Amino acid sequence: IMALFLILGSHAQFTINQRKTAEAKLRESEEKYRSIIETTQDGYYEVDTAGVLTFFNDAICNILGYSRQELSSMRERIPLDSQSSKKVIRAFTRVYTTGEPAKSVEWTFVRKDGARRFVESSVSLLKDMKGRATGFSGFLRDVTERKQAEALEQDKLKAEAANRAKSDFIAKMSHEIRTPLNSIIGMTELMLDTELKPRQREDLDVINSAAY
């Protein structure tokens, strides 16, 4: 009986040690995960199925322009314009229906200070232990500077295209005008070689000078 107790006790202790080791590794993994989430420059968010924030890092506060307390007490979705709201709802609905994550969803919003920002977001489905959908998670990146640079580049390309079109038009018009003008110059020079009254010669000299 004593030997049996010793065997059972040893086994129980071994099981307890294994459980403690597993719990320690789990805590270490969670702390490492939390450290990565909190130090990344991209925003990380988790929302419930209604779209209300349930977890987020400090980068989300910086991107959205709200304090952590304001976001924590917010009991509704972050306000979006109608176009962005439709785009986000479609993306979340597709992820919810298919279970497949969306890698990049672009949308815009107005920060609390009124600044308009462009963002890219990933969306993944969150599930409980029974596989039931409980919400969504993803990373949010502010791409406003990139979008502004792209817009400037597009404006530059449009301006260059407009300048080329203007130059081509001027060159074409110059050619079209020069052809009849050469005829006028030739006829003027022929007339200057004839007998003319002083006033006629003066007028033809004016035409000839202007043509050149």
mmCIF file of C-alpha atoms in Angstrom:
data_model
loop_
_atom_site.group_PDB
_atom_site.id
_atom_site.type_symbol
_atom_site.label_atom_id
_atom_site.label_comp_id
_atom_site.label_asym_id
_atom_site.label_seq_id
_atom_site.Cartn_x
_atom_site.Cartn_y
_atom_site.Cartn_z
ATOM 1 C CA ILE A 1 0.000 0.000 0.000
ATOM 2 C CA MET A 2 2.839 2.386 0.931
ATOM 3 C CA ALA A 3 4.565 1.587 -2.367
ATOM 4 C CA LEU A 4 1.308 2.286 -4.199
ATOM 5 C CA PHE A 5 0.945 5.646 -2.402
ATOM 6 C CA LEU A 6 4.533 6.502 -3.295
ATOM 7 C CA ILE A 7 3.949 5.620 -6.948
ATOM 8 C CA LEU A 8 0.651 7.564 -7.102
ATOM 9 C CA GLY A 9 2.202 10.522 -5.243
ATOM 10 C CA SER A 10 5.176 10.559 -7.564
ATOM 11 C CA HIS A 11 2.896 10.475 -10.585
ATOM 12 C CA ALA A 12 0.699 13.263 -9.166
ATOM 13 C CA GLN A 13 3.742 15.410 -8.474
ATOM 14 C CA PHE A 14 5.012 14.767 -11.985
ATOM 15 C CA THR A 15 1.638 15.813 -13.409
ATOM 16 C CA ILE A 16 1.616 18.982 -11.255
ATOM 17 C CA ASN A 17 5.139 19.860 -12.383
ATOM 18 C CA GLN A 18 4.178 19.338 -15.999
ATOM 19 C CA ARG A 19 1.140 21.563 -15.564
ATOM 20 C CA LYS A 20 3.221 24.289 -13.906
ATOM 21 C CA THR A 21 5.777 24.113 -16.705
ATOM 22 C CA ALA A 22 3.035 24.358 -19.315
ATOM 23 C CA GLU A 23 1.433 27.301 -17.504
ATOM 24 C CA ALA A 24 4.803 29.056 -17.236
ATOM 25 C CA LYS A 25 5.423 28.579 -20.961
ATOM 26 C CA LEU A 26 1.918 29.852 -21.723
ATOM 27 C CA ARG A 27 2.461 32.979 -19.584
ATOM 28 C CA GLU A 28 5.818 33.538 -21.271
ATOM 29 C CA SER A 29 4.222 33.185 -24.695
ATOM 30 C CA GLU A 30 1.393 35.564 -23.760
ATOM 31 C CA GLU A 31 3.838 38.142 -22.392
ATOM 32 C CA LYS A 32 5.950 37.905 -25.546
ATOM 33 C CA TYR A 33 2.846 38.267 -27.713
ATOM 34 C CA ARG A 34 1.622 41.249 -25.675
ATOM 35 C CA SER A 35 5.067 42.861 -25.861
ATOM 36 C CA ILE A 36 5.072 42.553 -29.659
ATOM 37 C CA ILE A 37 1.554 43.962 -29.900
ATOM 38 C CA GLU A 38 2.320 46.927 -27.643
ATOM 39 C CA THR A 39 5.623 47.894 -29.266
ATOM 40 C CA THR A 40 4.663 47.619 -32.943
ATOM 41 C CA GLN A 41 4.069 50.867 -34.832
ATOM 42 C CA ASP A 42 0.993 49.384 -36.492
ATOM 43 C CA GLY A 43 -2.273 49.434 -34.632
ATOM 44 C CA TYR A 44 -3.700 46.134 -33.402
ATOM 45 C CA TYR A 45 -7.406 45.804 -32.668
ATOM 46 C CA GLU A 46 -9.996 43.278 -31.610
ATOM 47 C CA VAL A 47 -13.710 43.960 -31.980
ATOM 48 C CA ASP A 48 -16.835 41.960 -31.201
ATOM 49 C CA THR A 49 -19.296 40.906 -33.894
ATOM 50 C CA ALA A 50 -21.031 44.287 -33.576
ATOM 51 C CA GLY A 51 -17.780 46.083 -34.396
ATOM 52 C CA VAL A 52 -17.165 47.504 -30.919
ATOM 53 C CA LEU A 53 -13.518 47.587 -29.764
ATOM 54 C CA THR A 54 -12.700 45.005 -27.099
ATOM 55 C CA PHE A 55 -8.888 45.188 -27.172
ATOM 56 C CA PHE A 56 -6.341 47.489 -28.835
ATOM 57 C CA ASN A 57 -2.781 48.740 -28.451
ATOM 58 C CA ASP A 58 -1.480 52.293 -28.019
ATOM 59 C CA ALA A 59 -0.745 52.617 -31.747
ATOM 60 C CA ILE A 60 -4.494 52.462 -32.395
ATOM 61 C CA CYS A 61 -4.915 55.504 -30.150
ATOM 62 C CA ASN A 62 -2.256 57.399 -32.098
ATOM 63 C CA ILE A 63 -3.807 56.503 -35.455
ATOM 64 C CA LEU A 64 -7.425 57.231 -34.508
ATOM 65 C CA GLY A 65 -6.607 60.285 -32.398
ATOM 66 C CA TYR A 66 -8.532 59.154 -29.308
ATOM 67 C CA SER A 67 -7.169 58.458 -25.841
ATOM 68 C CA ARG A 68 -7.197 54.919 -24.451
ATOM 69 C CA GLN A 69 -9.907 55.914 -21.977
ATOM 70 C CA GLU A 70 -12.083 57.371 -24.752
ATOM 71 C CA LEU A 71 -11.760 54.249 -26.892
ATOM 72 C CA SER A 72 -12.321 51.938 -23.905
ATOM 73 C CA SER A 73 -15.546 53.727 -22.998
ATOM 74 C CA MET A 74 -16.794 53.879 -26.594
ATOM 75 C CA ARG A 75 -19.795 51.615 -26.901
ATOM 76 C CA GLU A 76 -20.285 51.934 -30.641
ATOM 77 C CA ARG A 77 -18.324 51.570 -33.846
ATOM 78 C CA ILE A 78 -15.744 54.159 -34.775
ATOM 79 C CA PRO A 79 -17.593 56.683 -36.974
ATOM 80 C CA LEU A 80 -16.784 56.437 -40.705
ATOM 81 C CA ASP A 81 -18.045 58.166 -43.822
ATOM 82 C CA SER A 82 -20.690 56.252 -45.793
ATOM 83 C CA GLN A 83 -18.309 54.958 -48.490
ATOM 84 C CA SER A 84 -15.706 53.657 -46.020
ATOM 85 C CA SER A 85 -18.422 52.227 -43.783
ATOM 86 C CA LYS A 86 -19.829 50.173 -46.693
ATOM 87 C CA LYS A 87 -16.347 48.951 -47.632
ATOM 88 C CA VAL A 88 -15.533 47.880 -44.061
ATOM 89 C CA ILE A 89 -18.891 46.140 -43.582
ATOM 90 C CA ARG A 90 -18.412 44.202 -46.842
ATOM 91 C CA ALA A 91 -14.916 43.101 -45.783
ATOM 92 C CA PHE A 92 -16.027 41.997 -42.305
ATOM 93 C CA THR A 93 -19.075 40.205 -43.722
ATOM 94 C CA ARG A 94 -16.901 38.321 -46.229
ATOM 95 C CA VAL A 95 -14.448 37.268 -43.481
ATOM 96 C CA TYR A 96 -17.341 36.200 -41.215
ATOM 97 C CA THR A 97 -18.991 34.192 -44.003
ATOM 98 C CA THR A 98 -15.923 32.489 -45.456
ATOM 99 C CA GLY A 99 -13.637 32.392 -42.425
ATOM 100 C CA GLU A 100 -10.824 33.533 -44.706
ATOM 101 C CA PRO A 101 -8.821 36.572 -43.526
ATOM 102 C CA ALA A 102 -8.671 39.773 -45.573
ATOM 103 C CA LYS A 103 -5.069 40.870 -46.020
ATOM 104 C CA SER A 104 -5.580 44.495 -47.033
ATOM 105 C CA VAL A 105 -8.702 46.631 -46.762
ATOM 106 C CA GLU A 106 -8.266 50.331 -47.565
ATOM 107 C CA TRP A 107 -10.541 52.939 -46.070
ATOM 108 C CA THR A 108 -10.519 56.492 -44.727
ATOM 109 C CA PHE A 109 -11.741 58.175 -41.588
ATOM 110 C CA VAL A 110 -11.605 61.535 -39.869
ATOM 111 C CA ARG A 111 -9.605 61.662 -36.647
ATOM 112 C CA LYS A 112 -10.933 63.328 -33.541
ATOM 113 C CA ASP A 113 -8.901 66.459 -34.458
ATOM 114 C CA GLY A 114 -10.576 66.588 -37.882
ATOM 115 C CA ALA A 115 -7.591 65.311 -39.907
ATOM 116 C CA ARG A 116 -8.492 62.950 -42.749
ATOM 117 C CA ARG A 117 -6.404 59.757 -42.722
ATOM 118 C CA PHE A 118 -5.965 56.809 -45.092
ATOM 119 C CA VAL A 119 -5.435 53.367 -43.553
ATOM 120 C CA GLU A 120 -4.919 49.760 -44.578
ATOM 121 C CA SER A 121 -6.279 47.020 -42.353
ATOM 122 C CA SER A 122 -6.120 43.250 -42.159
ATOM 123 C CA VAL A 123 -9.164 41.391 -40.825
ATOM 124 C CA SER A 124 -9.243 37.919 -39.254
ATOM 125 C CA LEU A 125 -12.041 36.006 -37.586
ATOM 126 C CA LEU A 126 -11.841 35.336 -33.844
ATOM 127 C CA LYS A 127 -13.364 32.101 -32.521
ATOM 128 C CA ASP A 128 -13.980 30.598 -29.103
ATOM 129 C CA MET A 129 -12.949 27.110 -27.964
ATOM 130 C CA LYS A 130 -16.014 25.624 -29.667
ATOM 131 C CA GLY A 131 -15.207 27.255 -33.005
ATOM 132 C CA ARG A 132 -17.945 29.860 -32.776
ATOM 133 C CA ALA A 133 -17.209 33.339 -34.182
ATOM 134 C CA THR A 134 -16.808 35.901 -31.399
ATOM 135 C CA GLY A 135 -15.394 38.877 -33.297
ATOM 136 C CA PHE A 136 -12.581 40.097 -35.484
ATOM 137 C CA SER A 137 -8.937 41.113 -35.108
ATOM 138 C CA GLY A 138 -6.354 42.723 -37.316
ATOM 139 C CA PHE A 139 -3.580 45.234 -37.795
ATOM 140 C CA LEU A 140 -4.187 48.816 -38.853
ATOM 141 C CA ARG A 141 -1.540 50.882 -40.692
ATOM 142 C CA ASP A 142 -1.676 54.623 -41.399
ATOM 143 C CA VAL A 143 -0.756 55.054 -45.097
ATOM 144 C CA THR A 144 -1.704 58.730 -45.412
ATOM 145 C CA GLU A 145 1.801 59.891 -46.338
ATOM 146 C CA ARG A 146 2.102 57.202 -49.016
ATOM 147 C CA LYS A 147 -1.309 58.098 -50.458
ATOM 148 C CA GLN A 148 -0.392 61.798 -50.509
ATOM 149 C CA ALA A 149 2.911 61.008 -52.258
ATOM 150 C CA GLU A 150 1.046 58.881 -54.824
ATOM 151 C CA ALA A 151 -1.448 61.717 -55.389
ATOM 152 C CA LEU A 152 1.401 64.204 -55.908
ATOM 153 C CA GLU A 153 3.054 61.829 -58.371
ATOM 154 C CA GLN A 154 -0.227 61.486 -60.279
ATOM 155 C CA ASP A 155 -0.640 65.278 -60.355
ATOM 156 C CA LYS A 156 2.945 65.593 -61.632
ATOM 157 C CA LEU A 157 2.324 63.042 -64.396
ATOM 158 C CA LYS A 158 -0.902 64.807 -65.402
ATOM 159 C CA ALA A 159 0.890 68.182 -65.487
ATOM 160 C CA GLU A 160 3.695 66.734 -67.617
ATOM 161 C CA ALA A 161 1.151 65.173 -69.992
ATOM 162 C CA ALA A 162 -0.686 68.510 -70.238
ATOM 163 C CA ASN A 163 2.581 70.319 -71.007
ATOM 164 C CA ARG A 164 3.448 67.801 -73.724
ATOM 165 C CA ALA A 165 -0.013 68.170 -75.256
ATOM 166 C CA LYS A 166 0.348 71.962 -75.150
ATOM 167 C CA SER A 167 3.781 71.816 -76.804
ATOM 168 C CA ASP A 168 2.491 69.425 -79.495
ATOM 169 C CA PHE A 169 -0.480 71.717 -80.140
ATOM 170 C CA ILE A 170 1.724 74.821 -80.415
ATOM 171 C CA ALA A 171 4.155 73.019 -82.740
ATOM 172 C CA LYS A 172 1.275 71.826 -84.948
ATOM 173 C CA MET A 173 -0.370 75.241 -85.009
ATOM 174 C CA SER A 174 2.973 76.899 -85.772
ATOM 175 C CA HIS A 175 3.395 74.600 -88.762
ATOM 176 C CA GLU A 176 -0.173 75.191 -89.932
ATOM 177 C CA ILE A 177 0.248 78.966 -89.654
ATOM 178 C CA ARG A 178 3.726 79.043 -91.205
ATOM 179 C CA THR A 179 2.607 77.406 -94.456
ATOM 180 C CA PRO A 180 0.199 80.172 -95.576
ATOM 181 C CA LEU A 181 2.476 82.786 -94.028
ATOM 182 C CA ASN A 182 5.311 81.768 -96.355
ATOM 183 C CA SER A 183 2.984 82.380 -99.276
ATOM 184 C CA ILE A 184 2.141 85.826 -97.921
ATOM 185 C CA ILE A 185 5.828 86.672 -97.489
ATOM 186 C CA GLY A 186 6.616 85.530 -101.045
ATOM 187 C CA MET A 187 3.811 87.544 -102.562
ATOM 188 C CA THR A 188 4.768 90.606 -100.506
ATOM 189 C CA GLU A 189 8.371 90.443 -101.709
ATOM 190 C CA LEU A 190 7.192 90.120 -105.319
ATOM 191 C CA MET A 191 4.958 93.148 -104.935
ATOM 192 C CA LEU A 192 7.802 95.161 -103.390
ATOM 193 C CA ASP A 193 9.739 94.621 -106.632
ATOM 194 C CA THR A 194 6.985 96.380 -108.591
ATOM 195 C CA GLU A 195 6.171 100.073 -108.956
ATOM 196 C CA LEU A 196 4.230 101.115 -105.878
ATOM 197 C CA LYS A 197 3.014 104.281 -104.327
ATOM 198 C CA PRO A 198 4.919 105.293 -101.143
ATOM 199 C CA ARG A 199 1.950 104.427 -98.903
ATOM 200 C CA GLN A 200 1.568 100.990 -100.546
ATOM 201 C CA ARG A 201 5.277 100.258 -100.190
ATOM 202 C CA GLU A 202 5.160 101.309 -96.532
ATOM 203 C CA ASP A 203 2.220 98.978 -95.807
ATOM 204 C CA LEU A 204 3.930 96.076 -97.559
ATOM 205 C CA ASP A 205 7.149 96.695 -95.584
ATOM 206 C CA VAL A 206 5.124 96.505 -92.374
ATOM 207 C CA ILE A 207 3.610 93.167 -93.478
ATOM 208 C CA ASN A 208 7.018 91.812 -94.476
ATOM 209 C CA SER A 209 8.647 92.849 -91.195
ATOM 210 C CA ALA A 210 5.828 91.400 -89.109
ATOM 211 C CA ALA A 211 5.996 88.091 -90.973
ATOM 212 C CA TYR A 212 9.597 87.556 -89.922
#
